[in-house]
PDB file of C-alpha atoms in Angstrom:
ATOM      1  CA  MET A  28      -3.741 130.977-101.080  1.00 49.00           C
ATOM      2  CA  ASN A  29      -0.830 131.029 -98.629  1.00 52.00           C
ATOM      3  CA  VAL A  30      -3.079 132.586 -95.995  1.00 46.00           C
ATOM      4  CA  SER A  31      -5.615 129.762 -96.422  1.00 50.00           C
ATOM      5  CA  ARG A  32      -2.904 127.147 -96.052  1.00 51.00           C
ATOM      6  CA  ILE A  33      -1.627 128.805 -92.886  1.00 45.00           C
ATOM      7  CA  VAL A  34      -5.142 128.920 -91.401  1.00 43.00           C
ATOM      8  CA  LEU A  35      -5.744 125.257 -92.320  1.00 45.00           C
ATOM      9  CA  ALA A  36      -2.405 124.184 -90.824  1.00 45.00           C
ATOM     10  CA  GLY A  37      -3.158 126.128 -87.655  1.00 47.00           C
ATOM     11  CA  GLY A  38      -6.570 124.457 -87.357  1.00 46.00           C
ATOM     12  CA  ILE A  39      -5.048 120.991 -87.766  1.00 42.00           C
ATOM     13  CA  ALA A  40      -2.388 121.748 -85.160  1.00 42.00           C
ATOM     14  CA  ALA A  41      -5.008 123.002 -82.676  1.00 42.00           C
ATOM     15  CA  SER A  42      -7.141 119.902 -83.224  1.00 41.00           C
ATOM     16  CA  THR A  43      -4.129 117.680 -82.653  1.00 41.00           C
ATOM     17  CA  VAL A  44      -3.373 119.443 -79.380  1.00 39.00           C
ATOM     18  CA  LEU A  45      -6.976 118.978 -78.224  1.00 38.00           C
ATOM     19  CA  ILE A  46      -6.958 115.293 -79.121  1.00 39.00           C
ATOM     20  CA  LEU A  47      -3.689 114.712 -77.297  1.00 40.00           C
ATOM     21  CA  ALA A  48      -4.921 116.648 -74.266  1.00 39.00           C
ATOM     22  CA  GLY A  49      -8.111 114.584 -74.184  1.00 41.00           C
ATOM     23  CA  THR A  50      -6.136 111.369 -74.397  1.00 41.00           C
ATOM     24  CA  ALA A  51      -3.755 112.418 -71.639  1.00 44.00           C
ATOM     25  CA  SER A  52      -6.595 113.267 -69.254  1.00 53.00           C
ATOM     26  CA  ALA A  53      -8.506 110.026 -69.899  1.00 79.00           C
ATOM     27  CA  HIS A  54      -7.108 108.020 -67.025  1.00 91.00           C
ATOM     28  CA  VAL A  55      -8.535 106.106 -64.074  1.00 97.00           C
ATOM     29  CA  SER A  56      -9.627 108.572 -61.380  1.00 97.00           C
ATOM     30  CA  VAL A  57     -11.506 108.621 -58.072  1.00 97.00           C
ATOM     31  CA  GLN A  58     -14.067 111.158 -56.883  1.00 96.00           C
ATOM     32  CA  PRO A  59     -16.358 111.270 -53.836  1.00 97.00           C
ATOM     33  CA  GLN A  60     -20.121 111.605 -54.000  1.00 94.00           C
ATOM     34  CA  GLY A  61     -20.364 114.894 -52.136  1.00 92.00           C
ATOM     35  CA  GLU A  62     -17.380 115.250 -49.808  1.00 92.00           C
ATOM     36  CA  ALA A  63     -14.792 112.927 -48.300  1.00 96.00           C
ATOM     37  CA  ALA A  64     -14.280 114.519 -44.875  1.00 96.00           C
ATOM     38  CA  LYS A  65     -11.413 113.560 -42.595  1.00 95.00           C
ATOM     39  CA  GLY A  66     -12.445 111.131 -39.884  1.00 93.00           C
ATOM     40  CA  GLY A  67     -15.757 110.350 -41.578  1.00 94.00           C
ATOM     41  CA  TYR A  68     -17.259 107.981 -44.110  1.00 95.00           C
ATOM     42  CA  ALA A  69     -17.810 108.566 -47.816  1.00 97.00           C
ATOM     43  CA  VAL A  70     -19.027 106.985 -51.029  1.00 98.00           C
ATOM     44  CA  ILE A  71     -16.374 107.181 -53.729  1.00 98.00           C
ATOM     45  CA  ASN A  72     -16.458 106.321 -57.429  1.00 98.00           C
ATOM     46  CA  PHE A  73     -13.590 104.962 -59.490  1.00 98.00           C
ATOM     47  CA  LYS A  74     -14.119 106.211 -63.032  1.00 97.00           C
ATOM     48  CA  VAL A  75     -12.541 103.970 -65.672  1.00 98.00           C
ATOM     49  CA  PRO A  76     -12.498 105.173 -69.300  1.00 97.00           C
ATOM     50  CA  ASN A  77     -11.567 102.898 -72.182  1.00 96.00           C
ATOM     51  CA  GLU A  78      -8.578 104.422 -73.996  1.00 93.00           C
ATOM     52  CA  ARG A  79      -8.296 101.828 -76.754  1.00 95.00           C
ATOM     53  CA  ASP A  80     -10.107 101.717 -80.103  1.00 95.00           C
ATOM     54  CA  ASN A  81      -9.710  97.968 -80.652  1.00 96.00           C
ATOM     55  CA  ALA A  82     -10.067  96.466 -77.141  1.00 97.00           C
ATOM     56  CA  SER A  83     -12.452  96.498 -74.154  1.00 98.00           C
ATOM     57  CA  THR A  84     -11.617  96.803 -70.469  1.00 98.00           C
ATOM     58  CA  THR A  85     -12.434  93.601 -68.588  1.00 98.00           C
ATOM     59  CA  LYS A  86     -10.718  94.052 -65.226  1.00 98.00           C
ATOM     60  CA  LEU A  87      -9.883  96.761 -62.678  1.00 98.00           C
ATOM     61  CA  GLU A  88      -7.727  96.228 -59.615  1.00 98.00           C
ATOM     62  CA  VAL A  89      -7.513  98.991 -57.003  1.00 98.00           C
ATOM     63  CA  ASN A  90      -4.860  98.803 -54.278  1.00 97.00           C
ATOM     64  CA  PHE A  91      -5.557 100.623 -51.016  1.00 97.00           C
ATOM     65  CA  PRO A  92      -2.942 102.745 -49.223  1.00 93.00           C
ATOM     66  CA  ALA A  93      -1.084 100.775 -46.560  1.00 89.00           C
ATOM     67  CA  ASP A  94      -0.037 103.897 -44.631  1.00 89.00           C
ATOM     68  CA  HIS A  95      -3.704 104.840 -44.012  1.00 92.00           C
ATOM     69  CA  PRO A  96      -5.663 101.565 -43.908  1.00 92.00           C
ATOM     70  CA  LEU A  97      -9.447 101.577 -44.216  1.00 92.00           C
ATOM     71  CA  ALA A  98     -11.227  98.942 -42.146  1.00 86.00           C
ATOM     72  CA  SER A  99     -14.685  99.465 -43.649  1.00 91.00           C
ATOM     73  CA  VAL A 100     -14.984  99.023 -47.436  1.00 96.00           C
ATOM     74  CA  MET A 101     -18.294  97.992 -49.011  1.00 97.00           C
ATOM     75  CA  PRO A 102     -18.648  97.778 -52.806  1.00 97.00           C
ATOM     76  CA  GLN A 103     -21.901  98.563 -54.559  1.00 97.00           C
ATOM     77  CA  PRO A 104     -22.932  95.811 -57.007  1.00 97.00           C
ATOM     78  CA  VAL A 105     -22.182  96.638 -60.640  1.00 97.00           C
ATOM     79  CA  PRO A 106     -24.221  94.651 -63.200  1.00 97.00           C
ATOM     80  CA  GLY A 107     -21.993  92.420 -65.335  1.00 98.00           C
ATOM     81  CA  TRP A 108     -19.018  92.585 -62.948  1.00 98.00           C
ATOM     82  CA  ASP A 109     -17.770  90.219 -60.237  1.00 98.00           C
ATOM     83  CA  ILE A 110     -16.300  91.929 -57.151  1.00 98.00           C
ATOM     84  CA  LYS A 111     -13.621  90.554 -54.851  1.00 98.00           C
ATOM     85  CA  VAL A 112     -12.494  92.297 -51.664  1.00 97.00           C
ATOM     86  CA  THR A 113      -9.057  91.307 -50.338  1.00 96.00           C
ATOM     87  CA  THR A 114      -8.045  91.978 -46.739  1.00 94.00           C
ATOM     88  CA  SER A 115      -4.641  91.863 -45.060  1.00 92.00           C
ATOM     89  CA  LYS A 116      -3.427  91.777 -41.471  1.00 91.00           C
ATOM     90  CA  LEU A 117      -2.329  95.068 -39.993  1.00 88.00           C
ATOM     91  CA  ALA A 118       1.005  95.602 -38.300  1.00 82.00           C
ATOM     92  CA  LYS A 119      -0.750  98.030 -35.953  1.00 81.00           C
ATOM     93  CA  PRO A 120      -4.444  97.392 -35.103  1.00 80.00           C
ATOM     94  CA  LEU A 121      -7.012 100.097 -35.743  1.00 76.00           C
ATOM     95  CA  ASP A 122      -9.400 101.387 -33.082  1.00 75.00           C
ATOM     96  CA  MET A 123     -12.910 101.822 -34.509  1.00 70.00           C
ATOM     97  CA  HIS A 124     -15.874 102.601 -32.270  1.00 67.00           C
ATOM     98  CA  GLY A 125     -14.088 101.048 -29.300  1.00 73.00           C
ATOM     99  CA  LYS A 126     -13.157  97.851 -31.139  1.00 77.00           C
ATOM    100  CA  LYS A 127      -9.717  96.682 -32.220  1.00 81.00           C
ATOM    101  CA  ILE A 128      -9.487  95.949 -35.944  1.00 82.00           C
ATOM    102  CA  ASN A 129      -6.637  93.619 -36.938  1.00 87.00           C
ATOM    103  CA  GLU A 130      -7.406  93.473 -40.672  1.00 89.00           C
ATOM    104  CA  ALA A 131      -8.103  96.071 -43.344  1.00 91.00           C
ATOM    105  CA  VAL A 132      -8.944  96.015 -47.028  1.00 94.00           C
ATOM    106  CA  SER A 133      -5.820  95.994 -49.172  1.00 95.00           C
ATOM    107  CA  LYS A 134      -7.375  95.512 -52.605  1.00 97.00           C
ATOM    108  CA  VAL A 135     -10.677  95.471 -54.482  1.00 98.00           C
ATOM    109  CA  THR A 136     -10.898  93.761 -57.876  1.00 98.00           C
ATOM    110  CA  TRP A 137     -13.696  94.050 -60.438  1.00 98.00           C
ATOM    111  CA  THR A 138     -13.681  91.348 -63.149  1.00 98.00           C
ATOM    112  CA  ALA A 139     -16.028  91.338 -66.124  1.00 98.00           C
ATOM    113  CA  ASP A 140     -18.732  88.697 -65.823  1.00 97.00           C
ATOM    114  CA  GLY A 141     -20.827  89.387 -68.890  1.00 95.00           C
ATOM    115  CA  GLY A 142     -20.006  93.096 -68.861  1.00 95.00           C
ATOM    116  CA  LYS A 143     -17.113  95.142 -70.261  1.00 97.00           C
ATOM    117  CA  ILE A 144     -16.081  98.709 -71.000  1.00 98.00           C
ATOM    118  CA  GLU A 145     -16.151  99.095 -74.765  1.00 97.00           C
ATOM    119  CA  PRO A 146     -14.174 101.654 -76.810  1.00 96.00           C
ATOM    120  CA  GLY A 147     -15.528 105.161 -76.359  1.00 95.00           C
ATOM    121  CA  ARG A 148     -17.219 104.252 -73.051  1.00 97.00           C
ATOM    122  CA  PHE A 149     -16.477 104.517 -69.325  1.00 97.00           C
ATOM    123  CA  GLN A 150     -17.687 102.764 -66.194  1.00 97.00           C
ATOM    124  CA  GLN A 151     -17.960 103.835 -62.556  1.00 98.00           C
ATOM    125  CA  PHE A 152     -17.232 101.475 -59.664  1.00 98.00           C
ATOM    126  CA  PRO A 153     -18.698 102.775 -56.346  1.00 98.00           C
ATOM    127  CA  LEU A 154     -17.413 101.986 -52.854  1.00 98.00           C
ATOM    128  CA  SER A 155     -18.486 103.019 -49.372  1.00 97.00           C
ATOM    129  CA  VAL A 156     -15.321 103.601 -47.338  1.00 97.00           C
ATOM    130  CA  GLY A 157     -14.297 104.643 -43.840  1.00 90.00           C
ATOM    131  CA  GLN A 158     -13.163 105.634 -41.423  1.00 91.00           C
ATOM    132  CA  LEU A 159     -11.114 108.156 -43.392  1.00 95.00           C
ATOM    133  CA  PRO A 160      -7.848 109.286 -41.728  1.00 93.00           C
ATOM    134  CA  GLU A 161      -7.710 112.531 -39.808  1.00 93.00           C
ATOM    135  CA  ASP A 162      -3.989 113.102 -40.355  1.00 92.00           C
ATOM    136  CA  ALA A 163      -3.900 113.108 -44.167  1.00 95.00           C
ATOM    137  CA  ASP A 164      -5.023 115.493 -46.914  1.00 95.00           C
ATOM    138  CA  GLN A 165      -5.368 112.827 -49.586  1.00 96.00           C
ATOM    139  CA  LEU A 166      -5.321 109.090 -50.257  1.00 97.00           C
ATOM    140  CA  VAL A 167      -3.509 107.520 -53.209  1.00 97.00           C
ATOM    141  CA  PHE A 168      -5.020 104.403 -54.789  1.00 97.00           C
ATOM    142  CA  LYS A 169      -2.851 102.536 -57.290  1.00 97.00           C
ATOM    143  CA  ALA A 170      -4.959 100.976 -60.031  1.00 98.00           C
ATOM    144  CA  ILE A 171      -4.337  98.358 -62.715  1.00 98.00           C
ATOM    145  CA  GLN A 172      -6.534  98.269 -65.822  1.00 98.00           C
ATOM    146  CA  THR A 173      -6.663  95.154 -68.008  1.00 98.00           C
ATOM    147  CA  TYR A 174      -8.000  94.882 -71.576  1.00 98.00           C
ATOM    148  CA  ASP A 175      -9.383  91.810 -73.343  1.00 97.00           C
ATOM    149  CA  ASN A 176      -6.332  91.770 -75.644  1.00 97.00           C
ATOM    150  CA  LYS A 177      -4.185  91.095 -72.519  1.00 96.00           C
ATOM    151  CA  GLU A 178      -2.813  94.647 -72.407  1.00 97.00           C
ATOM    152  CA  VAL A 179      -2.262  95.933 -68.871  1.00 98.00           C
ATOM    153  CA  VAL A 180      -2.065  99.621 -67.946  1.00 97.00           C
ATOM    154  CA  ARG A 181      -0.690 100.454 -64.490  1.00 97.00           C
ATOM    155  CA  TRP A 182      -2.023 103.693 -63.040  1.00 97.00           C
ATOM    156  CA  ILE A 183       0.497 103.766 -60.196  1.00 97.00           C
ATOM    157  CA  GLU A 184       2.659 106.882 -60.602  1.00 96.00           C
ATOM    158  CA  GLU A 185       2.337 109.370 -57.780  1.00 93.00           C
ATOM    159  CA  GLN A 186       2.250 113.088 -58.468  1.00 87.00           C
ATOM    160  CA  LYS A 187       5.351 114.920 -57.247  1.00 87.00           C
ATOM    161  CA  GLU A 188       4.974 118.457 -55.956  1.00 84.00           C
ATOM    162  CA  GLY A 189       5.887 121.049 -58.582  1.00 85.00           C
ATOM    163  CA  ALA A 190       6.255 118.440 -61.335  1.00 85.00           C
ATOM    164  CA  GLU A 191       4.093 117.818 -64.379  1.00 89.00           C
ATOM    165  CA  GLU A 192       1.419 115.154 -64.240  1.00 88.00           C
ATOM    166  CA  PRO A 193       2.955 111.726 -64.800  1.00 91.00           C
ATOM    167  CA  GLU A 194       2.024 109.654 -67.844  1.00 92.00           C
ATOM    168  CA  SER A 195       0.109 107.065 -65.788  1.00 94.00           C
ATOM    169  CA  PRO A 196      -0.992 108.890 -62.609  1.00 96.00           C
ATOM    170  CA  ALA A 197      -2.485 106.985 -59.683  1.00 97.00           C
ATOM    171  CA  PRO A 198      -6.032 107.969 -58.641  1.00 97.00           C
ATOM    172  CA  VAL A 199      -5.975 110.482 -55.774  1.00 97.00           C
ATOM    173  CA  LEU A 200      -8.847 111.110 -53.354  1.00 97.00           C
ATOM    174  CA  LYS A 201      -8.752 114.621 -51.873  1.00 96.00           C
ATOM    175  CA  LEU A 202      -9.949 114.850 -48.272  1.00 97.00           C
ATOM    176  CA  THR A 203     -11.806 117.853 -46.897  1.00 95.00           C
ATOM    177  CA  ALA A 204     -11.822 119.293 -43.384  1.00 94.00           C
ATOM    178  CA  ALA A 205     -13.553 117.262 -40.702  1.00 89.00           C
ATOM    179  CA  THR A 206     -17.225 118.097 -40.202  1.00 78.00           C
ATOM    180  CA  GLY A 207     -17.933 115.886 -37.194  1.00 58.00           C
ATOM    181  CA  ASP A 208     -19.154 112.302 -37.015  1.00 53.00           C
ATOM    182  CA  ALA A 209     -21.488 111.619 -39.924  1.00 48.00           C
ATOM    183  CA  HIS A 210     -23.495 109.196 -37.785  1.00 44.00           C
ATOM    184  CA  GLY A 211     -23.794 111.825 -35.040  1.00 36.00           C
ATOM    185  CA  ALA A 212     -24.907 114.417 -37.560  1.00 37.00           C
ATOM    186  CA  THR A 213     -27.572 112.049 -38.826  1.00 36.00           C
ATOM    187  CA  ALA A 214     -28.786 111.359 -35.305  1.00 36.00           C
ATOM    188  CA  ALA A 215     -28.865 115.071 -34.489  1.00 37.00           C
ATOM    189  CA  SER A 216     -30.781 115.719 -37.683  1.00 39.00           C
ATOM    190  CA  GLY A 217     -33.284 113.028 -36.723  1.00 40.00           C
ATOM    191  CA  SER A 218     -33.624 114.541 -33.253  1.00 38.00           C
ATOM    192  CA  ASP A 219     -34.220 118.009 -34.686  1.00 44.00           C
ATOM    193  CA  SER A 220     -36.830 116.574 -37.016  1.00 43.00           C
ATOM    194  CA  ALA A 221     -38.565 114.814 -34.123  1.00 42.00           C
ATOM    195  CA  ASP A 222     -38.545 118.045 -32.085  1.00 44.00           C
ATOM    196  CA  LYS A 223     -40.066 119.944 -35.005  1.00 45.00           C
ATOM    197  CA  ASP A 224     -42.764 117.295 -35.433  1.00 47.00           C
ATOM    198  CA  ALA A 225     -43.558 117.389 -31.698  1.00 43.00           C
ATOM    199  CA  THR A 226     -43.784 121.185 -31.760  1.00 45.00           C
ATOM    200  CA  ALA A 227     -46.056 121.117 -34.784  1.00 48.00           C
ATOM    201  CA  GLU A 228     -48.282 118.481 -33.169  1.00 47.00           C
ATOM    202  CA  HIS A 229     -48.474 120.547 -29.940  1.00 46.00           C
ATOM    203  CA  ALA A 230     -49.437 123.639 -31.900  1.00 46.00           C
ATOM    204  CA  LYS A 231     -52.054 121.624 -33.752  1.00 48.00           C
ATOM    205  CA  ASP A 232     -53.519 120.364 -30.457  1.00 48.00           C
ATOM    206  CA  GLU A 233     -53.639 123.910 -29.069  1.00 47.00           C
ATOM    207  CA  GLN A 234     -55.354 125.121 -32.208  1.00 51.00           C
ATOM    208  CA  THR A 235     -57.899 122.292 -31.970  1.00 47.00           C
ATOM    209  CA  THR A 236     -58.553 123.062 -28.296  1.00 45.00           C
ATOM    210  CA  ALA A 237     -58.960 126.752 -29.042  1.00 47.00           C
ATOM    211  CA  SER A 238     -61.366 125.978 -31.874  1.00 48.00           C
ATOM    212  CA  ALA A 239     -63.370 123.651 -29.637  1.00 45.00           C
ATOM    213  CA  ALA A 240     -63.541 126.291 -26.893  1.00 45.00           C
ATOM    214  CA  SER A 241     -64.604 128.944 -29.387  1.00 46.00           C
ATOM    215  CA  SER A 242     -67.246 126.632 -30.786  1.00 47.00           C
ATOM    216  CA  GLY A 243     -68.521 125.806 -27.272  1.00 47.00           C
ATOM    217  CA  SER A 244     -68.700 129.488 -26.387  1.00 46.00           C
ATOM    218  CA  SER A 245     -70.644 130.247 -29.563  1.00 47.00           C
ATOM    219  CA  ASP A 246     -73.112 127.435 -28.813  1.00 50.00           C
ATOM    220  CA  THR A 247     -73.691 128.716 -25.247  1.00 46.00           C
ATOM    221  CA  THR A 248     -74.292 132.257 -26.483  1.00 47.00           C
ATOM    222  CA  ALA A 249     -76.756 131.022 -29.083  1.00 48.00           C
ATOM    223  CA  ARG A 250     -78.673 129.032 -26.479  1.00 52.00           C
ATOM    224  CA  VAL A 251     -78.894 132.022 -24.089  1.00 44.00           C
ATOM    225  CA  LEU A 252     -80.153 134.276 -26.860  1.00 49.00           C
ATOM    226  CA  GLY A 253     -82.685 131.647 -27.918  1.00 52.00           C
ATOM    227  CA  ILE A 254     -84.077 131.282 -24.425  1.00 52.00           C
ATOM    228  CA  ALA A 255     -84.216 135.052 -23.987  1.00 51.00           C
ATOM    229  CA  GLY A 256     -86.133 135.339 -27.233  1.00 54.00           C
ATOM    230  CA  ILE A 257     -88.693 132.771 -26.096  1.00 53.00           C
ATOM    231  CA  VAL A 258     -89.183 134.567 -22.781  1.00 46.00           C
ATOM    232  CA  ILE A 259     -89.649 137.907 -24.536  1.00 53.00           C
ATOM    233  CA  GLY A 260     -92.127 136.327 -26.939  1.00 54.00           C
ATOM    234  CA  VAL A 261     -94.200 134.800 -24.142  1.00 47.00           C
ATOM    235  CA  ALA A 262     -94.216 138.111 -22.299  1.00 52.00           C
ATOM    236  CA  GLY A 263     -95.379 139.882 -25.434  1.00 55.00           C
ATOM    237  CA  VAL A 264     -98.259 137.482 -25.917  1.00 45.00           C
ATOM    238  CA  ALA A 265     -99.335 137.840 -22.279  1.00 49.00           C
ATOM    239  CA  PHE A 266     -99.201 141.627 -22.544  1.00 48.00           C
ATOM    240  CA  GLY A 267    -101.361 141.518 -25.678  1.00 51.00           C
ATOM    241  CA  VAL A 268    -104.010 139.345 -23.993  1.00 43.00           C
ATOM    242  CA  LEU A 269    -104.200 141.603 -20.939  1.00 46.00           C
ATOM    243  CA  ALA A 270    -104.479 144.684 -23.107  1.00 49.00           C
ATOM    244  CA  GLY A 271    -107.383 143.130 -25.027  1.00 52.00           C
ATOM    245  CA  ARG A 272    -109.301 142.278 -21.843  1.00 51.00           C
ATOM    246  CA  ARG A 273    -108.951 145.873 -20.541  1.00 49.00           C
ATOM    247  CA  ARG A 274    -110.360 147.287 -23.740  1.00 49.00           C
ATOM    248  CA  THR A 275    -113.325 144.903 -23.597  1.00 49.00           C
ATOM    249  CA  ALA A 276    -114.017 145.839 -19.991  1.00 47.00           C
TER     250      ALA A 276
END
């Protein structure tokens, strides 16, 4: 009996730990689709889970890092949500593709317009961003989540090295090593593809020419053999006629 109680208590304790761990990890986060390479462009998703049992999320506000401003930010439409992109003037202009950029996106806000994140659900909010910095290993985005019961959760605490994860951590985008200009890679890929197509077409033409030549050669041979056969036949007939006349004589 005592053993059963101990086992039951242990099971309850383990379940409690799992529930608490799940709750602690259910926070607003950001992840790239593929990789977010330094100096390039990327599509990133802000994942927003609903942590409440009696309220729905109706607003998300994401603040962009001021120390590494991003001049190009394009949100993907999300059904049921209104999107507002806020820009601010830069103290130091950015140089992008030979142009001076004096403003950068400082905040993106999604507000429910017929949609919401209900209890037990999550929603992703995609953005295309760039040009990512070359002198940073990560970008910190401070997010504010609002529920329809007016509760506001601020995901703004930055992770300190060697410390435990804070209670309300800010979303962090990890950057990978630079892989070259994404646009250049695309162009090179297109060029390679064009070269391969040209090579294949050239090979096809050569094969067609070879086939035509082979066919022409076969036709010529057939004609020569046909003519030779006719000549031999005529000669045979003539020989037979002459032979018959000699016998008669």
